[in-house]
Structure formats: C-alpha cells, structure tokens
C-alpha cells in the first residue's frame, strides 16, 4: 500500500475516483447556477448566488488540481508546473472554505444542526490545513507540507465519501437516508476521510505520531 501512494499513476487514479462525484457535481452546477436550471433541492442556495457559484467553481478547481499535486514525477521533473498547480490548489481551497462559511451564514438551515455544525467545523479546518501547508513549505518542511496538503484534500473532498456512503443505503432501502440518521452519516463521512488521510500520512512518514504544530 505504501508503494501505491508513492507512484504517480495509481495515486492519481485513486484520488480521481474519490473526487469524481463532487467534481462532476461542481462542474454541472457552474453551468446551472448562471442559467437558473439547478435542481429544486438546491434552490435554497439561490439566496446567496455569488457565494454558491464561487463555492462550486472553487470545488471544481480544488478537485482537479489536488491529484496533480501528489504526482511524484511532476514534483521532481516539472517543479514550476507543480508550484502553479499548488497555488491553484491553495487558492481554490481558501475560496472553498470561505464560501462554505459564507453559505452557512446566509442560507436558512434545511437539516438538523448536525450538518451545519459539521460544515462549519470542516470549513474552518480546511482553511487551517491550507494555512499550515503553506507555512510548512515556506520553512522547507516537505514532510509537514505534504501531510497538511493531504489533510486539506481529504476535508475538501468530503462530499465524495458522502456519496459513497449514501449510495449503498439507497440501493438497500430504495430511498436516500433522511432525518438525524442521514445527517450523522453526512458528518461521519467527513470523519472517515480525515481518518483515512491520517493513516496515509503515517504510512508515508512513519515518524509522524501526531498532528504537527
């Protein structure tokens, strides 16, 4: 497994698989929002169209640029390109986190407080992880930088895991989960992402025993 995460093609394919649903959803919404053709269950977000559009646009850029930043060959052979994709990643991460918090403050809650709390916590966590990643690379801490980028990507792509968790429930019951159970699954999906990210970080660097300061 360690070798898998050290090789460019398997790593990119794995990340692309988990980010496919949220990226595709974001790309579709970048067209739907300006044209007003979005789904009815998303209509409540139209009260903050700028924040909503920025959120999906940043989400698409974040999901597309993220896997490229983990490609070992890109980092070693095309350092300038890696820096460009890195700044796209960081810029979109900041926009994603800030727009998420803006939507949280602007949009009337549609579900239980569990979802809003989770969105607020993980929105702030994404901004913190992004800032930590930038600070680490500025002091030439490559291992720390990589660890925080992995954490940021895991948080930002939480929606992908939500879809993977909800889909089997839909197949078994014939309908998507609703109510408190649904919202707990929603929050748990993000926790799964973060737990998996920490496992990957420790596999890549066994000397890491805790979240670095």
PDB file of C-alpha atoms in Angstrom:
ATOM      1  CA  UNK A   1       0.000   0.000   0.000  1.00  0.00           C
ATOM      2  CA  UNK A   2       2.845   2.384   0.787  1.00  0.00           C
ATOM      3  CA  UNK A   3       4.285   1.889  -2.695  1.00  0.00           C
ATOM      4  CA  UNK A   4       0.889   2.581  -4.234  1.00  0.00           C
ATOM      5  CA  UNK A   5       0.823   6.043  -2.675  1.00  0.00           C
ATOM      6  CA  UNK A   6       4.376   6.701  -3.878  1.00  0.00           C
ATOM      7  CA  UNK A   7       3.638   6.000  -7.540  1.00  0.00           C
ATOM      8  CA  UNK A   8       2.092   8.701  -9.739  1.00  0.00           C
ATOM      9  CA  UNK A   9      -0.469   6.770 -11.793  1.00  0.00           C
ATOM     10  CA  UNK A  10      -2.098   4.631  -9.025  1.00  0.00           C
ATOM     11  CA  UNK A  11      -2.266   7.637  -6.703  1.00  0.00           C
ATOM     12  CA  UNK A  12      -3.845   9.936  -9.277  1.00  0.00           C
ATOM     13  CA  UNK A  13      -6.349   7.259 -10.279  1.00  0.00           C
ATOM     14  CA  UNK A  14      -7.317   6.635  -6.649  1.00  0.00           C
ATOM     15  CA  UNK A  15      -7.773  10.337  -5.924  1.00  0.00           C
ATOM     16  CA  UNK A  16      -9.629  10.882  -9.188  1.00  0.00           C
ATOM     17  CA  UNK A  17     -12.031   8.077  -8.272  1.00  0.00           C
ATOM     18  CA  UNK A  18     -12.907   9.561  -4.885  1.00  0.00           C
ATOM     19  CA  UNK A  19     -13.179  13.113  -6.241  1.00  0.00           C
ATOM     20  CA  UNK A  20     -15.121  12.229  -9.400  1.00  0.00           C
ATOM     21  CA  UNK A  21     -18.615  12.760  -7.967  1.00  0.00           C
ATOM     22  CA  UNK A  22     -18.020  16.116  -6.210  1.00  0.00           C
ATOM     23  CA  UNK A  23     -16.018  17.483  -9.155  1.00  0.00           C
ATOM     24  CA  UNK A  24     -18.645  16.419 -11.678  1.00  0.00           C
ATOM     25  CA  UNK A  25     -21.388  17.868  -9.491  1.00  0.00           C
ATOM     26  CA  UNK A  26     -19.467  21.148  -9.164  1.00  0.00           C
ATOM     27  CA  UNK A  27     -18.861  21.411 -12.912  1.00  0.00           C
ATOM     28  CA  UNK A  28     -22.543  20.831 -13.633  1.00  0.00           C
ATOM     29  CA  UNK A  29     -23.578  23.490 -11.122  1.00  0.00           C
ATOM     30  CA  UNK A  30     -21.214  26.077 -12.619  1.00  0.00           C
ATOM     31  CA  UNK A  31     -23.498  25.884 -15.661  1.00  0.00           C
ATOM     32  CA  UNK A  32     -26.782  25.513 -13.802  1.00  0.00           C
ATOM     33  CA  UNK A  33     -26.383  28.461 -11.425  1.00  0.00           C
ATOM     34  CA  UNK A  34     -25.975  31.230 -14.055  1.00  0.00           C
ATOM     35  CA  UNK A  35     -28.728  29.725 -16.216  1.00  0.00           C
ATOM     36  CA  UNK A  36     -31.140  29.070 -13.343  1.00  0.00           C
ATOM     37  CA  UNK A  37     -31.509  25.387 -14.249  1.00  0.00           C
ATOM     38  CA  UNK A  38     -30.361  23.994 -10.896  1.00  0.00           C
ATOM     39  CA  UNK A  39     -32.280  21.237  -9.121  1.00  0.00           C
ATOM     40  CA  UNK A  40     -35.185  22.173  -6.863  1.00  0.00           C
ATOM     41  CA  UNK A  41     -33.467  20.732  -3.804  1.00  0.00           C
ATOM     42  CA  UNK A  42     -30.662  23.286  -4.322  1.00  0.00           C
ATOM     43  CA  UNK A  43     -32.972  26.275  -4.783  1.00  0.00           C
ATOM     44  CA  UNK A  44     -32.489  27.440  -1.185  1.00  0.00           C
ATOM     45  CA  UNK A  45     -28.854  28.265  -2.040  1.00  0.00           C
ATOM     46  CA  UNK A  46     -30.004  30.839  -4.607  1.00  0.00           C
ATOM     47  CA  UNK A  47     -30.334  33.420  -1.823  1.00  0.00           C
ATOM     48  CA  UNK A  48     -26.516  33.697  -1.974  1.00  0.00           C
ATOM     49  CA  UNK A  49     -25.763  33.183  -5.683  1.00  0.00           C
ATOM     50  CA  UNK A  50     -22.258  34.672  -5.634  1.00  0.00           C
ATOM     51  CA  UNK A  51     -21.087  32.566  -2.699  1.00  0.00           C
ATOM     52  CA  UNK A  52     -22.765  29.487  -4.195  1.00  0.00           C
ATOM     53  CA  UNK A  53     -21.161  29.955  -7.610  1.00  0.00           C
ATOM     54  CA  UNK A  54     -17.761  30.672  -6.049  1.00  0.00           C
ATOM     55  CA  UNK A  55     -18.131  27.552  -3.925  1.00  0.00           C
ATOM     56  CA  UNK A  56     -18.803  25.190  -6.828  1.00  0.00           C
ATOM     57  CA  UNK A  57     -16.173  26.841  -9.050  1.00  0.00           C
ATOM     58  CA  UNK A  58     -13.570  26.568  -6.293  1.00  0.00           C
ATOM     59  CA  UNK A  59     -14.649  22.998  -5.610  1.00  0.00           C
ATOM     60  CA  UNK A  60     -14.074  22.006  -9.229  1.00  0.00           C
ATOM     61  CA  UNK A  61     -10.634  23.670  -9.317  1.00  0.00           C
ATOM     62  CA  UNK A  62      -9.733  22.126  -5.965  1.00  0.00           C
ATOM     63  CA  UNK A  63     -10.776  18.628  -7.024  1.00  0.00           C
ATOM     64  CA  UNK A  64      -8.991  18.812 -10.380  1.00  0.00           C
ATOM     65  CA  UNK A  65      -5.737  20.345  -9.137  1.00  0.00           C
ATOM     66  CA  UNK A  66      -5.490  18.220  -5.989  1.00  0.00           C
ATOM     67  CA  UNK A  67      -4.448  14.891  -7.552  1.00  0.00           C
ATOM     68  CA  UNK A  68      -1.790  16.596  -9.678  1.00  0.00           C
ATOM     69  CA  UNK A  69      -0.029  17.872  -6.570  1.00  0.00           C
ATOM     70  CA  UNK A  70       0.543  14.305  -5.381  1.00  0.00           C
ATOM     71  CA  UNK A  71       2.260  13.143  -8.566  1.00  0.00           C
ATOM     72  CA  UNK A  72       5.871  12.423  -7.659  1.00  0.00           C
ATOM     73  CA  UNK A  73       7.133  12.798 -11.238  1.00  0.00           C
ATOM     74  CA  UNK A  74       5.502  16.208 -11.558  1.00  0.00           C
ATOM     75  CA  UNK A  75       7.182  17.455  -8.408  1.00  0.00           C
ATOM     76  CA  UNK A  76      10.617  16.166  -9.399  1.00  0.00           C
ATOM     77  CA  UNK A  77      10.697  16.894 -13.131  1.00  0.00           C
ATOM     78  CA  UNK A  78       8.390  19.870 -13.525  1.00  0.00           C
ATOM     79  CA  UNK A  79       8.877  21.908 -10.387  1.00  0.00           C
ATOM     80  CA  UNK A  80       7.465  25.118 -11.854  1.00  0.00           C
ATOM     81  CA  UNK A  81       4.283  23.377 -13.006  1.00  0.00           C
ATOM     82  CA  UNK A  82       3.952  21.778  -9.587  1.00  0.00           C
ATOM     83  CA  UNK A  83       4.157  25.231  -7.986  1.00  0.00           C
ATOM     84  CA  UNK A  84       1.495  26.587 -10.351  1.00  0.00           C
ATOM     85  CA  UNK A  85      -0.924  23.724  -9.644  1.00  0.00           C
ATOM     86  CA  UNK A  86      -0.081  24.092  -5.972  1.00  0.00           C
ATOM     87  CA  UNK A  87      -1.117  27.737  -5.873  1.00  0.00           C
ATOM     88  CA  UNK A  88      -4.295  26.884  -7.794  1.00  0.00           C
ATOM     89  CA  UNK A  89      -4.953  24.241  -5.140  1.00  0.00           C
ATOM     90  CA  UNK A  90      -4.316  26.644  -2.253  1.00  0.00           C
ATOM     91  CA  UNK A  91      -6.332  29.467  -3.813  1.00  0.00           C
ATOM     92  CA  UNK A  92      -9.290  27.221  -4.524  1.00  0.00           C
ATOM     93  CA  UNK A  93      -9.049  25.687  -1.038  1.00  0.00           C
ATOM     94  CA  UNK A  94      -9.263  29.139   0.543  1.00  0.00           C
ATOM     95  CA  UNK A  95     -12.192  30.104  -1.701  1.00  0.00           C
ATOM     96  CA  UNK A  96     -13.903  26.788  -0.987  1.00  0.00           C
ATOM     97  CA  UNK A  97     -13.608  27.177   2.781  1.00  0.00           C
ATOM     98  CA  UNK A  98     -14.615  30.843   2.883  1.00  0.00           C
ATOM     99  CA  UNK A  99     -17.571  30.389   0.531  1.00  0.00           C
ATOM    100  CA  UNK A 100     -18.736  27.394   2.577  1.00  0.00           C
ATOM    101  CA  UNK A 101     -18.759  29.529   5.719  1.00  0.00           C
ATOM    102  CA  UNK A 102     -20.495  32.355   3.861  1.00  0.00           C
ATOM    103  CA  UNK A 103     -23.233  29.978   2.682  1.00  0.00           C
ATOM    104  CA  UNK A 104     -23.579  28.622   6.192  1.00  0.00           C
ATOM    105  CA  UNK A 105     -24.269  32.139   7.491  1.00  0.00           C
ATOM    106  CA  UNK A 106     -26.518  33.196   4.589  1.00  0.00           C
ATOM    107  CA  UNK A 107     -28.706  30.186   3.889  1.00  0.00           C
ATOM    108  CA  UNK A 108     -31.618  29.050   6.032  1.00  0.00           C
ATOM    109  CA  UNK A 109     -30.840  25.629   7.579  1.00  0.00           C
ATOM    110  CA  UNK A 110     -32.536  22.769   5.738  1.00  0.00           C
ATOM    111  CA  UNK A 111     -31.486  19.919   8.006  1.00  0.00           C
ATOM    112  CA  UNK A 112     -30.662  19.240  11.659  1.00  0.00           C
ATOM    113  CA  UNK A 113     -27.956  21.297  13.400  1.00  0.00           C
ATOM    114  CA  UNK A 114     -25.565  18.335  12.993  1.00  0.00           C
ATOM    115  CA  UNK A 115     -24.982  19.207   9.328  1.00  0.00           C
ATOM    116  CA  UNK A 116     -24.437  22.922   9.924  1.00  0.00           C
ATOM    117  CA  UNK A 117     -22.025  22.211  12.768  1.00  0.00           C
ATOM    118  CA  UNK A 118     -20.116  19.752  10.603  1.00  0.00           C
ATOM    119  CA  UNK A 119     -19.943  22.198   7.703  1.00  0.00           C
ATOM    120  CA  UNK A 120     -18.729  24.975   9.977  1.00  0.00           C
ATOM    121  CA  UNK A 121     -16.092  22.823  11.666  1.00  0.00           C
ATOM    122  CA  UNK A 122     -14.763  21.345   8.436  1.00  0.00           C
ATOM    123  CA  UNK A 123     -14.887  24.694   6.637  1.00  0.00           C
ATOM    124  CA  UNK A 124     -12.620  26.187   9.298  1.00  0.00           C
ATOM    125  CA  UNK A 125     -10.491  23.020   9.311  1.00  0.00           C
ATOM    126  CA  UNK A 126      -9.922  23.342   5.554  1.00  0.00           C
ATOM    127  CA  UNK A 127      -8.683  26.912   5.971  1.00  0.00           C
ATOM    128  CA  UNK A 128      -6.413  25.900   8.860  1.00  0.00           C
ATOM    129  CA  UNK A 129      -4.957  22.933   6.942  1.00  0.00           C
ATOM    130  CA  UNK A 130      -4.319  25.142   3.910  1.00  0.00           C
ATOM    131  CA  UNK A 131      -2.554  27.746   6.006  1.00  0.00           C
ATOM    132  CA  UNK A 132      -0.455  25.062   7.721  1.00  0.00           C
ATOM    133  CA  UNK A 133       0.542  23.583   4.355  1.00  0.00           C
ATOM    134  CA  UNK A 134       1.689  26.970   3.055  1.00  0.00           C
ATOM    135  CA  UNK A 135       3.587  27.725   6.265  1.00  0.00           C
ATOM    136  CA  UNK A 136       5.310  24.323   6.133  1.00  0.00           C
ATOM    137  CA  UNK A 137       6.567  24.741   2.563  1.00  0.00           C
ATOM    138  CA  UNK A 138       7.823  28.244   3.315  1.00  0.00           C
ATOM    139  CA  UNK A 139      10.081  26.809   6.005  1.00  0.00           C
ATOM    140  CA  UNK A 140      11.105  23.929   3.678  1.00  0.00           C
ATOM    141  CA  UNK A 141       9.343  21.290   5.776  1.00  0.00           C
ATOM    142  CA  UNK A 142       8.454  18.959   2.906  1.00  0.00           C
ATOM    143  CA  UNK A 143       7.017  16.169   5.062  1.00  0.00           C
ATOM    144  CA  UNK A 144       4.868  18.599   7.035  1.00  0.00           C
ATOM    145  CA  UNK A 145       3.737  20.320   3.843  1.00  0.00           C
ATOM    146  CA  UNK A 146       2.704  17.027   2.271  1.00  0.00           C
ATOM    147  CA  UNK A 147       0.851  15.968   5.411  1.00  0.00           C
ATOM    148  CA  UNK A 148      -1.198  19.166   5.571  1.00  0.00           C
ATOM    149  CA  UNK A 149      -1.967  19.073   1.846  1.00  0.00           C
ATOM    150  CA  UNK A 150      -3.292  15.524   2.285  1.00  0.00           C
ATOM    151  CA  UNK A 151      -5.442  16.672   5.200  1.00  0.00           C
ATOM    152  CA  UNK A 152      -6.754  19.658   3.232  1.00  0.00           C
ATOM    153  CA  UNK A 153      -7.638  17.475   0.275  1.00  0.00           C
ATOM    154  CA  UNK A 154      -9.393  14.929   2.487  1.00  0.00           C
ATOM    155  CA  UNK A 155     -11.508  17.660   4.069  1.00  0.00           C
ATOM    156  CA  UNK A 156     -12.297  19.448   0.800  1.00  0.00           C
ATOM    157  CA  UNK A 157     -13.353  16.241  -0.944  1.00  0.00           C
ATOM    158  CA  UNK A 158     -15.618  15.067   1.876  1.00  0.00           C
ATOM    159  CA  UNK A 159     -18.637  15.138  -0.422  1.00  0.00           C
ATOM    160  CA  UNK A 160     -17.164  12.246  -2.418  1.00  0.00           C
ATOM    161  CA  UNK A 161     -17.236   9.986   0.612  1.00  0.00           C
ATOM    162  CA  UNK A 162     -20.748  11.181   1.473  1.00  0.00           C
ATOM    163  CA  UNK A 163     -21.914   9.928  -1.921  1.00  0.00           C
ATOM    164  CA  UNK A 164     -20.128   6.592  -1.488  1.00  0.00           C
ATOM    165  CA  UNK A 165     -21.707   6.116   1.952  1.00  0.00           C
ATOM    166  CA  UNK A 166     -25.213   7.181   0.922  1.00  0.00           C
ATOM    167  CA  UNK A 167     -25.362   5.195  -2.325  1.00  0.00           C
ATOM    168  CA  UNK A 168     -25.317   1.700  -0.726  1.00  0.00           C
ATOM    169  CA  UNK A 169     -28.053   2.831   1.680  1.00  0.00           C
ATOM    170  CA  UNK A 170     -30.118   3.934  -1.302  1.00  0.00           C
ATOM    171  CA  UNK A 171     -29.574   0.582  -3.044  1.00  0.00           C
ATOM    172  CA  UNK A 172     -30.710  -1.371   0.030  1.00  0.00           C
ATOM    173  CA  UNK A 173     -33.676   0.776   1.085  1.00  0.00           C
ATOM    174  CA  UNK A 174     -34.740   2.234  -2.263  1.00  0.00           C
ATOM    175  CA  UNK A 175     -34.554   5.784  -0.919  1.00  0.00           C
ATOM    176  CA  UNK A 176     -31.845   8.098   0.391  1.00  0.00           C
ATOM    177  CA  UNK A 177     -31.390   8.292   4.174  1.00  0.00           C
ATOM    178  CA  UNK A 178     -33.234  11.158   5.842  1.00  0.00           C
ATOM    179  CA  UNK A 179     -33.510  12.785   9.232  1.00  0.00           C
ATOM    180  CA  UNK A 180     -30.980  12.626  12.022  1.00  0.00           C
ATOM    181  CA  UNK A 181     -29.528   9.312  10.819  1.00  0.00           C
ATOM    182  CA  UNK A 182     -28.810  10.873   7.432  1.00  0.00           C
ATOM    183  CA  UNK A 183     -27.138  13.894   8.989  1.00  0.00           C
ATOM    184  CA  UNK A 184     -24.999  11.749  11.278  1.00  0.00           C
ATOM    185  CA  UNK A 185     -23.878   9.732   8.240  1.00  0.00           C
ATOM    186  CA  UNK A 186     -23.133  13.015   6.485  1.00  0.00           C
ATOM    187  CA  UNK A 187     -20.810  14.147   9.273  1.00  0.00           C
ATOM    188  CA  UNK A 188     -19.319  10.658   9.698  1.00  0.00           C
ATOM    189  CA  UNK A 189     -18.324  10.610   6.028  1.00  0.00           C
ATOM    190  CA  UNK A 190     -16.038  13.572   6.583  1.00  0.00           C
ATOM    191  CA  UNK A 191     -14.601  11.881   9.660  1.00  0.00           C
ATOM    192  CA  UNK A 192     -13.881   8.782   7.537  1.00  0.00           C
ATOM    193  CA  UNK A 193     -11.973  10.945   5.057  1.00  0.00           C
ATOM    194  CA  UNK A 194      -9.877  12.524   7.772  1.00  0.00           C
ATOM    195  CA  UNK A 195      -9.161   9.171   9.420  1.00  0.00           C
ATOM    196  CA  UNK A 196      -8.051   7.717   6.105  1.00  0.00           C
ATOM    197  CA  UNK A 197      -5.863  10.765   5.452  1.00  0.00           C
ATOM    198  CA  UNK A 198      -4.118  10.331   8.795  1.00  0.00           C
ATOM    199  CA  UNK A 199      -3.497   6.656   8.001  1.00  0.00           C
ATOM    200  CA  UNK A 200      -1.965   7.593   4.632  1.00  0.00           C
ATOM    201  CA  UNK A 201       0.226  10.251   6.247  1.00  0.00           C
ATOM    202  CA  UNK A 202       1.602   7.775   8.752  1.00  0.00           C
ATOM    203  CA  UNK A 203       2.208   5.180   6.037  1.00  0.00           C
ATOM    204  CA  UNK A 204       4.155   7.732   4.018  1.00  0.00           C
ATOM    205  CA  UNK A 205       6.068   9.000   7.027  1.00  0.00           C
ATOM    206  CA  UNK A 206       6.121   6.532   9.968  1.00  0.00           C
ATOM    207  CA  UNK A 207       7.929   9.076  12.154  1.00  0.00           C
ATOM    208  CA  UNK A 208       4.758  11.199  12.349  1.00  0.00           C
ATOM    209  CA  UNK A 209       2.989  10.357  15.609  1.00  0.00           C
ATOM    210  CA  UNK A 210       0.753  13.358  15.971  1.00  0.00           C
ATOM    211  CA  UNK A 211      -0.564  16.338  14.052  1.00  0.00           C
ATOM    212  CA  UNK A 212       2.420  18.679  13.653  1.00  0.00           C
ATOM    213  CA  UNK A 213       2.159  22.197  15.038  1.00  0.00           C
TER     214      UNK A 213
END
